[in-house]
Short mmCIF file of C-alpha atoms in Angstrom, two decimals:
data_model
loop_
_atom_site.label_atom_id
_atom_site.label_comp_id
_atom_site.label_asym_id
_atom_site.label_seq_id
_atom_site.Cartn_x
_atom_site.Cartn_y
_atom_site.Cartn_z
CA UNK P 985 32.08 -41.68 -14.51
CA UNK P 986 28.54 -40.45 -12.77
CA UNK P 987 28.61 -36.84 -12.14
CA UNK P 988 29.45 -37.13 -8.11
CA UNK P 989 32.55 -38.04 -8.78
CA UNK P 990 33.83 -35.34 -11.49
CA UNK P 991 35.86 -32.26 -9.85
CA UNK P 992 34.11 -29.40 -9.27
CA UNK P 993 34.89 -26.84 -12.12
CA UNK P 994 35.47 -22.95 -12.14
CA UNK P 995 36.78 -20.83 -14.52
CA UNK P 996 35.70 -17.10 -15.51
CA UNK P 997 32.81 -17.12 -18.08
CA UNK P 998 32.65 -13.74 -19.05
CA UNK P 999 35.18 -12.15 -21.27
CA UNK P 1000 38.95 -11.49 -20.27
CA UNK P 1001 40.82 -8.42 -19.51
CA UNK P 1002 39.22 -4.97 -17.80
CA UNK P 1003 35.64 -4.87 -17.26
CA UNK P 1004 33.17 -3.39 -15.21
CA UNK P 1005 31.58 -6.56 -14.08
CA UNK P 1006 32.89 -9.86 -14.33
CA UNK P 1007 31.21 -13.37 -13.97
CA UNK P 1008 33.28 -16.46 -12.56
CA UNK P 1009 31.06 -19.93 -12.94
CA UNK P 1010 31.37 -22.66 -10.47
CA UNK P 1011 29.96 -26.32 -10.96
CA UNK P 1012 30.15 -29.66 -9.59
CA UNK P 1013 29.18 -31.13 -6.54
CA UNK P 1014 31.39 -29.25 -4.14
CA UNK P 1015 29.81 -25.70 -5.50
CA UNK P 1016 27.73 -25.81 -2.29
CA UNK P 1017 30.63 -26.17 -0.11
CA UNK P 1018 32.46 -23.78 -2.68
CA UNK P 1019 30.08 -20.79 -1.48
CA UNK P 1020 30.25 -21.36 1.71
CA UNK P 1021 33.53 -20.94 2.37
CA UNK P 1022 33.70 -17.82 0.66
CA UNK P 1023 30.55 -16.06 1.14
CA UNK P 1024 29.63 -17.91 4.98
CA UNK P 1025 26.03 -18.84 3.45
CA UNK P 1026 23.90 -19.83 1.13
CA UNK P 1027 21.61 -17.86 -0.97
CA UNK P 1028 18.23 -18.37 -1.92
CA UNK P 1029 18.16 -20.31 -5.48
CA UNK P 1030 17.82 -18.10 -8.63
CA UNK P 1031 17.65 -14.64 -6.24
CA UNK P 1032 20.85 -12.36 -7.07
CA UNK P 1033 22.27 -11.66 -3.17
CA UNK P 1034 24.93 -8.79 -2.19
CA UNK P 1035 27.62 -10.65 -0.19
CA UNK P 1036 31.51 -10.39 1.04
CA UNK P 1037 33.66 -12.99 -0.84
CA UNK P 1038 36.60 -13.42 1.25
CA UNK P 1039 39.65 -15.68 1.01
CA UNK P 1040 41.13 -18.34 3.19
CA UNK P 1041 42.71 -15.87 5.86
CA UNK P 1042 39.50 -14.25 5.94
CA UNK P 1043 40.64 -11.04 4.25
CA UNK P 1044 37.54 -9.68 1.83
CA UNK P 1045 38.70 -10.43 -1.73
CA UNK P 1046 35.76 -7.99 -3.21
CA UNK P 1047 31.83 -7.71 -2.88
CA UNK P 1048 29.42 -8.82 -5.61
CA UNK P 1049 26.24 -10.44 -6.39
CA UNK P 1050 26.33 -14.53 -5.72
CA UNK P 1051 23.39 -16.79 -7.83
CA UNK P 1052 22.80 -20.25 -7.18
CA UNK P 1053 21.27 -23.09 -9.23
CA UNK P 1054 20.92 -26.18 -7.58
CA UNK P 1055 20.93 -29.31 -9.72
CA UNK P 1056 19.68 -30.64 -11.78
CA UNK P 1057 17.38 -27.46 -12.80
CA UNK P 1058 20.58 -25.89 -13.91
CA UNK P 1059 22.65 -25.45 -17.20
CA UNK P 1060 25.19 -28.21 -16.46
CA UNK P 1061 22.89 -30.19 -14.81
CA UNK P 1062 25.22 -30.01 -11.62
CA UNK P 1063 24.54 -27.48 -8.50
CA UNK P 1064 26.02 -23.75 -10.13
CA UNK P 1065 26.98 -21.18 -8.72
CA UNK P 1066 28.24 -17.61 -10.70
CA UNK P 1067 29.71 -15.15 -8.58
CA UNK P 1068 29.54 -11.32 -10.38
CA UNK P 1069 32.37 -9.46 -9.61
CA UNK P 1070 34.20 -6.36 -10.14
CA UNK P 1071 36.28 -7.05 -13.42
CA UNK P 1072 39.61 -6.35 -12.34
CA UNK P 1073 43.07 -8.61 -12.68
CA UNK P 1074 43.69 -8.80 -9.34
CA UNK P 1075 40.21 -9.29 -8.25
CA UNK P 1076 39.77 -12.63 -10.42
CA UNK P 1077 43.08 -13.98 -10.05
CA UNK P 1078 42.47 -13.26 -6.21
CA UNK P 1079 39.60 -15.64 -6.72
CA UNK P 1080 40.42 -18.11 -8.89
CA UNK P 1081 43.26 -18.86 -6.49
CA UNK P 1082 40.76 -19.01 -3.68
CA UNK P 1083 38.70 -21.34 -4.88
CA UNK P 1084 41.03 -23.45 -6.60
CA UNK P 1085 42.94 -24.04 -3.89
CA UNK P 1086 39.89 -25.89 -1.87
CA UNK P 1087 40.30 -29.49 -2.36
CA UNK P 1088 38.05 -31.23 -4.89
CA UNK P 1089 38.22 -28.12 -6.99
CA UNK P 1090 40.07 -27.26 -10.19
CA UNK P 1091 39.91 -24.94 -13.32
CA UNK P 1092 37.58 -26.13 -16.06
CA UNK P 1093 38.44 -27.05 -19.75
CA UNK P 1094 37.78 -24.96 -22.72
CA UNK P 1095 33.85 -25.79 -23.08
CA UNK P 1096 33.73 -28.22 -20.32
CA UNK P 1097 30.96 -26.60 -18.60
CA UNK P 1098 28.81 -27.09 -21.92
CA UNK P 1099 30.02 -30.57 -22.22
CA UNK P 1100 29.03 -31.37 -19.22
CA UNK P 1101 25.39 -29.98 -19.73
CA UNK P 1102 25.67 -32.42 -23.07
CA UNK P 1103 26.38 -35.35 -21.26
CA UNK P 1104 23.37 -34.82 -18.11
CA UNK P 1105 20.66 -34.29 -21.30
CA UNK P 1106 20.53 -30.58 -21.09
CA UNK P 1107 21.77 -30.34 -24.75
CA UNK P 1108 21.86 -32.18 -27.58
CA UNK P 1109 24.70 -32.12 -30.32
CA UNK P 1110 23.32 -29.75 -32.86
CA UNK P 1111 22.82 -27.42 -29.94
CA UNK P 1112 25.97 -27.09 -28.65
CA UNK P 1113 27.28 -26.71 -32.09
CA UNK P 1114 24.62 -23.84 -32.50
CA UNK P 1115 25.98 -22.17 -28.84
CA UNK P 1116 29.20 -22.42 -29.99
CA UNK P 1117 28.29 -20.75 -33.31
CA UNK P 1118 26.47 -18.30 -31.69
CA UNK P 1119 29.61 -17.19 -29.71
CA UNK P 1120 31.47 -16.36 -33.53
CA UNK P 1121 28.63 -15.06 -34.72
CA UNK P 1122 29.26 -11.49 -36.20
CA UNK P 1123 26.45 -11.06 -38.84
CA UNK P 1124 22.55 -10.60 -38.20
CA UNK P 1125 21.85 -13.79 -40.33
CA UNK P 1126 24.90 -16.13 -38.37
CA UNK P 1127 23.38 -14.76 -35.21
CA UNK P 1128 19.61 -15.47 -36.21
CA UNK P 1129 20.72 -19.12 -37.85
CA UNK P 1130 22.95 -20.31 -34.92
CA UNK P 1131 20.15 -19.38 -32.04
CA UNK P 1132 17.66 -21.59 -34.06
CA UNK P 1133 20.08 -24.31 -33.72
CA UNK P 1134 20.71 -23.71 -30.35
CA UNK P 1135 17.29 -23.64 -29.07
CA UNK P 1136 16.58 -26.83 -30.96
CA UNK P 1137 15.55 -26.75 -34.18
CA UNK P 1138 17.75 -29.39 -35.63
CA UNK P 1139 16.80 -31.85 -33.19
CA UNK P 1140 13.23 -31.47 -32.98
CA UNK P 1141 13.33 -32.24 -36.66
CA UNK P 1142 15.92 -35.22 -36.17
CA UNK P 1143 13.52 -36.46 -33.62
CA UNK P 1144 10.30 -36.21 -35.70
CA UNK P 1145 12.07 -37.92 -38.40
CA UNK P 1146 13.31 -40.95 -36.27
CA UNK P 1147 9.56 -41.17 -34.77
CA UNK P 1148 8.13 -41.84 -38.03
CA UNK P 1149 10.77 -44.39 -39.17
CA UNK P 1150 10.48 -45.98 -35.65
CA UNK P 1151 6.74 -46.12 -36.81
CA UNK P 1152 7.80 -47.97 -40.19
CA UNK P 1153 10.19 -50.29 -38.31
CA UNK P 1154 7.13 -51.11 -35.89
CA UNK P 1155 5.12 -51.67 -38.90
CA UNK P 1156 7.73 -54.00 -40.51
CA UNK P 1157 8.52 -56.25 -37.30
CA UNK P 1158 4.61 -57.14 -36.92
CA UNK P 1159 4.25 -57.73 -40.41
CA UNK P 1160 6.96 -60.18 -40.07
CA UNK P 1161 6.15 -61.42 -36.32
CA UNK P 1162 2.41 -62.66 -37.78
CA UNK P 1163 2.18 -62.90 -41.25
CA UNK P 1164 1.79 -66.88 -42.41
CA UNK P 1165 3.69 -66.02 -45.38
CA UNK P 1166 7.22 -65.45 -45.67
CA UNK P 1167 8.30 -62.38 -47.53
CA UNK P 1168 4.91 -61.43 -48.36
CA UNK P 1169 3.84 -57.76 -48.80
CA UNK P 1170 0.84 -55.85 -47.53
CA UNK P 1171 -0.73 -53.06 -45.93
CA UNK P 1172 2.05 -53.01 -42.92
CA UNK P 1173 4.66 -52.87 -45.61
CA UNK P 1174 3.17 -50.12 -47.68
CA UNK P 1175 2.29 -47.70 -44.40
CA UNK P 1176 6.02 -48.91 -43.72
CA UNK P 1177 7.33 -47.77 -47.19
CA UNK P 1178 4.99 -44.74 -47.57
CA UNK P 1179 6.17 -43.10 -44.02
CA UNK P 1180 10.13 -44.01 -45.05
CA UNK P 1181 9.12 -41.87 -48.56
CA UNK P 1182 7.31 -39.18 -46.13
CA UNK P 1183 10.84 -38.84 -44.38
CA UNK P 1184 13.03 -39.29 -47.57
CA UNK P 1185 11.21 -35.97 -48.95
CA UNK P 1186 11.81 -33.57 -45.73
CA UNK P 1187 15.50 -35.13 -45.48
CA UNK P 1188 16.12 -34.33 -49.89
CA UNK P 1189 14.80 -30.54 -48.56
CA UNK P 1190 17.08 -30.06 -45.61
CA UNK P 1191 20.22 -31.37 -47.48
CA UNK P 1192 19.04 -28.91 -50.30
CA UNK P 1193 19.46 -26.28 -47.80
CA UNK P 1194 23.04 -26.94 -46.61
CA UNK P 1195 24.67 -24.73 -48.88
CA UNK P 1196 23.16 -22.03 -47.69
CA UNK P 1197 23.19 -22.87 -44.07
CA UNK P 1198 27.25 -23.32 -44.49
CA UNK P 1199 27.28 -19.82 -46.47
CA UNK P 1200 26.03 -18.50 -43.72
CA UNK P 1201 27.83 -19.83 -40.76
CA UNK P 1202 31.21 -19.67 -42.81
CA UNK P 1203 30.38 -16.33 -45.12
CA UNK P 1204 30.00 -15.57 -48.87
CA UNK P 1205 33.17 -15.40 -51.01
CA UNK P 1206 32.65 -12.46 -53.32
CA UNK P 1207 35.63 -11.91 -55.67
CA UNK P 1208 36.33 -8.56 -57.19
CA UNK P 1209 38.12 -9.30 -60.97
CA UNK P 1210 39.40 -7.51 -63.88
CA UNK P 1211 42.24 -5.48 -65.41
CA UNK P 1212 44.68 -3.37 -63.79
CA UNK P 1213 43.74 -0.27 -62.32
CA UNK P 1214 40.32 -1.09 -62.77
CA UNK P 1215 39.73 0.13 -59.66
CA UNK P 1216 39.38 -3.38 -57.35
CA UNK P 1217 41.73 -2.15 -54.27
CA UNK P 1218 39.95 1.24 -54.35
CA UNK P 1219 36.12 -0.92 -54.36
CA UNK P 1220 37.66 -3.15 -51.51
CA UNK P 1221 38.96 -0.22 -49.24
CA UNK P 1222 35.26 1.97 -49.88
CA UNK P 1223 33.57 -1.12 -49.14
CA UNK P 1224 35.54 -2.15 -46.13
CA UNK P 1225 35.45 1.41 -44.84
CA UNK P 1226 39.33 1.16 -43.87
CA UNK P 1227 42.36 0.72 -45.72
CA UNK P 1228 42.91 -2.39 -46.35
CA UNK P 1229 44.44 -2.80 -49.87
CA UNK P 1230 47.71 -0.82 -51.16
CA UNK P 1231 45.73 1.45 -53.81
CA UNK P 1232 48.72 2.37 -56.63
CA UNK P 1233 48.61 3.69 -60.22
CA UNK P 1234 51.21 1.31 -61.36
CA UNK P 1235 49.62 -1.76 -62.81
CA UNK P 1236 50.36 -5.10 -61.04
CA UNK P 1237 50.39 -3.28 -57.49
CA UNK P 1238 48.20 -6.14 -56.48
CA UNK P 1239 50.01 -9.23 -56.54
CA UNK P 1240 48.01 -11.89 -53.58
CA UNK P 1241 44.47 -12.35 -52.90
CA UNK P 1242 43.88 -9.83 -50.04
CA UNK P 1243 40.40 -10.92 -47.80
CA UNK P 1244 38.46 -8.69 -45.88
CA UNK P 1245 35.48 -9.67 -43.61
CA UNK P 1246 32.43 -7.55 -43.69
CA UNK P 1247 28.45 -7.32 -42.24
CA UNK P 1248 27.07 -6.69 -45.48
CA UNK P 1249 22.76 -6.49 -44.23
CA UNK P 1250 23.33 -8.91 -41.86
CA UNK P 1251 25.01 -11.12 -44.57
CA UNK P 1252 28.49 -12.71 -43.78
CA UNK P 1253 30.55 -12.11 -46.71
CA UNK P 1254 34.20 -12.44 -47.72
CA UNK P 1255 34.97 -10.02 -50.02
CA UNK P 1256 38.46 -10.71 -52.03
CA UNK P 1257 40.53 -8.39 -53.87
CA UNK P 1258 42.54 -10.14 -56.68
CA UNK P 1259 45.31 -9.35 -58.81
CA UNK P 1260 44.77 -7.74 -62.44
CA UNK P 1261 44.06 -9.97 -64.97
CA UNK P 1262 46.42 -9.25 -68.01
CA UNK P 1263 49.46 -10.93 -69.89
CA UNK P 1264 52.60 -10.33 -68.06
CA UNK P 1265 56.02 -11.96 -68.29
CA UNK P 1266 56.81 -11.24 -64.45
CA UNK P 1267 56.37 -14.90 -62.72
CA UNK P 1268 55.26 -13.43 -59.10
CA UNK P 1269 52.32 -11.76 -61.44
CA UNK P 1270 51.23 -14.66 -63.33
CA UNK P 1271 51.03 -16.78 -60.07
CA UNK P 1272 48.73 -13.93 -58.68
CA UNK P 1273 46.42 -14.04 -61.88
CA UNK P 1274 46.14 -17.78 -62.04
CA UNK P 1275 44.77 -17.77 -58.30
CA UNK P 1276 42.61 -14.32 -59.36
CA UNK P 1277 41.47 -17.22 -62.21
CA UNK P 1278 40.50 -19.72 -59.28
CA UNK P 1279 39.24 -17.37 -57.13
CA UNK P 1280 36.78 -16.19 -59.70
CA UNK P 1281 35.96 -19.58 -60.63
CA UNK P 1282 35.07 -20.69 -57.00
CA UNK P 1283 33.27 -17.70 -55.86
CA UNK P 1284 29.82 -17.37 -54.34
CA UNK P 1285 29.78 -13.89 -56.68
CA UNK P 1286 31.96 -12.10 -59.13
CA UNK P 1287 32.28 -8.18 -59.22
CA UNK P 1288 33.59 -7.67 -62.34
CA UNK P 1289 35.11 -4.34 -62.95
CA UNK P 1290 36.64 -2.20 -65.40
CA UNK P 1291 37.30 1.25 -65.25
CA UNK P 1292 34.84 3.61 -67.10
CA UNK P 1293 37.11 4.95 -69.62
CA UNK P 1294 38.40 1.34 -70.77
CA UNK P 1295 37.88 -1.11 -72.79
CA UNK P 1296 35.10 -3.83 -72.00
CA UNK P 1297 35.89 -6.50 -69.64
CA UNK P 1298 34.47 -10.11 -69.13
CA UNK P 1299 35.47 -13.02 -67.47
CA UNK P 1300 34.61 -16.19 -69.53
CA UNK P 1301 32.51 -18.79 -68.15
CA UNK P 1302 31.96 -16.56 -65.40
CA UNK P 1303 30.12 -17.27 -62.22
CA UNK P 1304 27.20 -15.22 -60.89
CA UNK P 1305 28.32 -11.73 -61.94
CA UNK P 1306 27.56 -8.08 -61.30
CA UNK P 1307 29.38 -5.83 -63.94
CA UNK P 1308 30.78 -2.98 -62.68
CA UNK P 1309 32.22 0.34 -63.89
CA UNK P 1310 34.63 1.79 -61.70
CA UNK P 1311 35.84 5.79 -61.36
CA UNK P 1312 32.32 7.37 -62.62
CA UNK P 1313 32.94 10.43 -61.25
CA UNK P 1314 35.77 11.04 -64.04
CA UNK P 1315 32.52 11.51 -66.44
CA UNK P 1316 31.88 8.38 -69.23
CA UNK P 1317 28.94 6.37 -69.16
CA UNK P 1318 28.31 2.76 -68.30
CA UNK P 1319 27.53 0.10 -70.90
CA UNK P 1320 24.00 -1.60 -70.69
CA UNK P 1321 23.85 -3.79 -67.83
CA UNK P 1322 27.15 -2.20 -65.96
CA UNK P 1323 26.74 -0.29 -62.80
CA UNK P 1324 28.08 2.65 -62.11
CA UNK P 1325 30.46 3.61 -59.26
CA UNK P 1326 32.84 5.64 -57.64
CA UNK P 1327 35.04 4.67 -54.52
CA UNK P 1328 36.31 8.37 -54.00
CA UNK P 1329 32.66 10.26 -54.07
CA UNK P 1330 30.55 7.09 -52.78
CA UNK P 1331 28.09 6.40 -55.77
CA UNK P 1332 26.57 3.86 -56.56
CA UNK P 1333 27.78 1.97 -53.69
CA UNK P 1334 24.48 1.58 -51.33
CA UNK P 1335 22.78 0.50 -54.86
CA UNK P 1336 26.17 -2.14 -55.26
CA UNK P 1337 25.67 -3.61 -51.69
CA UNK P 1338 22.00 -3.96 -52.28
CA UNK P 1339 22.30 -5.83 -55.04
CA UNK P 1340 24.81 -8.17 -53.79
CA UNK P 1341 22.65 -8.98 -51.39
CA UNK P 1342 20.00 -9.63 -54.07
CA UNK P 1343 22.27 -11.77 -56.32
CA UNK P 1344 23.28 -14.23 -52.63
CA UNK P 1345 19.79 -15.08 -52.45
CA UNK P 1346 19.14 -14.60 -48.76
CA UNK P 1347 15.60 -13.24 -47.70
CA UNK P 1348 15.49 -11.32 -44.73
CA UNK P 1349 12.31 -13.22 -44.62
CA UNK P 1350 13.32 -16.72 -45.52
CA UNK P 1351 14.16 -19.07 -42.82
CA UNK P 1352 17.32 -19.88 -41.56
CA UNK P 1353 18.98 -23.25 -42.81
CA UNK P 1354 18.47 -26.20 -40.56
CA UNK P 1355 21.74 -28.51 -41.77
CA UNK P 1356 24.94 -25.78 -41.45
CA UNK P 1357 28.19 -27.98 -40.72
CA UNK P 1358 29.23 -30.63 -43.03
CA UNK P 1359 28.62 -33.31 -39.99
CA UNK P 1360 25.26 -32.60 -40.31
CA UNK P 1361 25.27 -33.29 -44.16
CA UNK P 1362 27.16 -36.32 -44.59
CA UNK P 1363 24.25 -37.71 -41.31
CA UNK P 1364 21.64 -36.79 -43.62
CA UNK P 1365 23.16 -38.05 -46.75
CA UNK P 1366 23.68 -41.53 -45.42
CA UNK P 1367 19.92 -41.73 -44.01
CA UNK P 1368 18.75 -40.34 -47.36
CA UNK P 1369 20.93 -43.24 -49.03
CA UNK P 1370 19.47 -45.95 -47.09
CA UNK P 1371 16.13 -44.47 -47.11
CA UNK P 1372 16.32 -44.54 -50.53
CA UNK P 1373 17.19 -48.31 -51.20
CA UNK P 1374 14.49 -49.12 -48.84
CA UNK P 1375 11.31 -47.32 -50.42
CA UNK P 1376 12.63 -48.25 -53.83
CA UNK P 1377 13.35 -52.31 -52.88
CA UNK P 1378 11.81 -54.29 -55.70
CA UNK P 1379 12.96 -57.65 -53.67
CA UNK P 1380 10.23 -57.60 -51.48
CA UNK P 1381 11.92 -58.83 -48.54
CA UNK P 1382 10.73 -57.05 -44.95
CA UNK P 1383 14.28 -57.78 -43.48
CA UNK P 1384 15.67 -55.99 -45.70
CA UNK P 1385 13.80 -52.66 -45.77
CA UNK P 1386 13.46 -53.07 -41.76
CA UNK P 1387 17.68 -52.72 -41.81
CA UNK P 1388 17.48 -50.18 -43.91
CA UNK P 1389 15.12 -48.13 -41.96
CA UNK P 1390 17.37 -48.77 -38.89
CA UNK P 1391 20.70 -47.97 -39.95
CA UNK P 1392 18.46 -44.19 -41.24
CA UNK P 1393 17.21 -43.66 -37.64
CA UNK P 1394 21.24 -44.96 -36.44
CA UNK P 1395 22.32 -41.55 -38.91
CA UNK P 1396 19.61 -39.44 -37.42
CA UNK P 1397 20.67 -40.53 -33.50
CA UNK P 1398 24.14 -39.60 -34.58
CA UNK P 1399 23.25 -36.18 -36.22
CA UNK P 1400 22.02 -35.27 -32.48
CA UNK P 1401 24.58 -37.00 -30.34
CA UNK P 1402 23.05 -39.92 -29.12
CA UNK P 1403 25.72 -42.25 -30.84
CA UNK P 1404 29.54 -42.57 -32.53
CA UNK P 1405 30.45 -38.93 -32.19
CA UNK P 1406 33.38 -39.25 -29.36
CA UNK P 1407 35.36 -38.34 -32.24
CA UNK P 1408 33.99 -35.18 -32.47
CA UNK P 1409 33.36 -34.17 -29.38
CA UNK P 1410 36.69 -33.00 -28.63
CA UNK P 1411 37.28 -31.22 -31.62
CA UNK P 1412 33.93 -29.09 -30.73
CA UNK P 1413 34.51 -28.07 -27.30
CA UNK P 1414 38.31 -27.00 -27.71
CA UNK P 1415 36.51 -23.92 -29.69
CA UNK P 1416 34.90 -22.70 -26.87
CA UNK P 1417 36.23 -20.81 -24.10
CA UNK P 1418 36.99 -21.73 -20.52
CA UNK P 1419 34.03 -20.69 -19.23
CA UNK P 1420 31.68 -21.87 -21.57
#
């Protein structure tokens, strides 16, 4: 379907309920005539212009500023229009019925203004995935990670990879077009081979980063572990800044992972508070220790706590640790290697979030992750596969490492979009809003 003949869309773009100022989006190919009816003229493109919306009886529905964007300079690629009103109910729904009601015209999709721009060129896949993640971000890192995606980071890189294997494919088809020996090897098959390796060695480095890119986007699990009354739900609630955990002097209080979401220096982290680890004949309990167990086992970190007037207390096998003691300010000292803390006064706490951050491994100077959803690492993975058989082929047939190469630039085309992902598509866009 060419873009003349899809329905003008319109939905409200910025956020719902009372604002000050709201902004309703218009696009399609009857925008023109969309802004004319309402506002008796049109504006200047890209120059903000006071006018009189007014609805089909002529009555004046509100006054605002009016933008338009002809196409195809314009996000969708279509002729837009936004309209910034005052942010009331009965303003919008005043307008939305306004322009709905004009024939050709309809309420957009969730993300089906941003789909559109996908499909006219404006965006490739990795950057709508990166608009979209910028829209949940809630962290300094998320924020800084999913604007490089957006603006293009991922495919720029896709597309300098599939340059250079286009190169080696080139390579291969005129060493087989004109050499007068079949399945022979020479200098067009080594510059073939040695630009497949070149690529094989940035593509090993970006999958080595996806970890960290999907630690990001989704947040670090940190799990706080030990005994009861070690203090956990007390750690959680200072941390958190709220109550979020029941805090109890009867042991066992704690019977269910409880998850909290923080900003911890721009870090996305989950921090869990777990049940206390101890024999116990109660059934509820010992199904909340065996997840604590799991938990612990899984996590990105472990804070592992015990109060500072008990026993010591370590989780076997552990994962990346911090040892903690809890309730300093009752007097004690810390073993070697513990740090010291206290929920009720406060200290120790700005040293225990800086050296989470420390033990997550995030630089506030290191660059953000290109590869962040596990699309984009299962693309890679296959081209690094394939890659792999070709610049290792002992066969030395051309055909061969030529289909090779090509079904590694098919991954990369699919990483950005530009092949097999309607399967995907609509699982991406129902997480954005209407506007978007």
């Amino acid at each position: 379907m060419t873009q003349s003949f899809q329905p003008t869309i319109v939905a409200l773009s910025s956020a719902p309920g009372r604002a000050g100022v709201a902004v309703v989006r218009i696009s399609g190919a009857r925008t023109r005539f969309a802004i004319e009816t309402i506002s008796g003229t049109l504006p200047p493109p890209r120059i903000a212009s006071l006018r009189k919306f007014r609805d089909r009886a002529g009555e004046t529905i509100d006054q605002g500023l009016l933008l338009y964007f002809p196409g195809p300079a314009s996000f969708t690629g279509e002729d837009v229009a936004e309209l910034h009103l005052h942010g009331s109910q009965a303003v919008l729904a005043a307008m939305l019925s306004t322009l709905t009601a004009l024939p050709g015209i309809r309420l957009a999709e969730a993300g089906e203004f941003t789909r559109r721009a996908l499909e006219a060129g404006k965006l490739d896949l990795a950057e709508v995935e990166g608009l979209a993640d910028l829209i949940d971000s809630e962290t300094e890192w998320q924020r800084r990670q999913a604007l490089r995606q957006m603006e293009g980071a991922l495919g720029r890189q896709a597309a300098s990879w599939r340059s250079l294997l286009i190169e080696a494919a080139t390579a291969l088809a005129a060493d087989l077009d004109f050499s007068d020996e079949g399945d022979v090897g020479g200098p067009l098959q080594e510059t073939a081979v040695e630009l497949a390796r070149q690529v094989l060695a940035s593509l090993r480095q970006a999958l080595g980063s996806f970890a960290a890119g999907e630690r990001v986007r989704d947040g670090f699990v940190v799990v706080l572990a030990g005994p009861p009354n070690a203090g956990k739900s007390s750690l959680l609630n200072a941390l958190a800044r709220r109550d979020v955990a029941i805090v109890s002097p009867v042991a066992g209080t704690t019977r269910d992972a409880i998850e909290v979401r923080l900003d911890l220096g721009g870090l996305p982290v989950i921090l869990v508070d777990t049940a206390g680890l101890r024999e116990s004949a109660d059934p509820v309990e010992i199904e909340g220790i065996r997840r604590a167990r799991a938990l612990a086992e899984r996590a990105d970190l472990l804070l592992s706590l015990r109060a500072i007037d008990s026993p010591p207390f370590q989780l076997p096998d552990a994962v990346r640790s911090i040892a903690i003691a809890t309730k300093c300010d009752l007097g004690g000292a810390a073993r070697d290697g513990e740090l010291p803390v206290s929920a009720m006064t406060g200290q120790g706490l700005p040293d225990l979030l800086a050296r989470i951050a420390e033990m997550l491994g995030t630089s506030q100077a290191a660059e953000p992750a290109l590869l962040t959803r596990e699309r984009h690492r299962q693309a890679v993975f296959a081209a690094v596969a394939t890659l792999e058989r070709a610049v290792e082929a002992r066969h030395g047939h051309n055909e061969l490492v030529a289909e090779d190469i090509r079904v590694a630039i098919r991954e990369l085309e699919r990483l950005v979009g530009r092949v097999g992902v309607e399967d995907v598509l609509d699982q991406i866009f129902a997480g954005f809003c209407i506007g978007k």
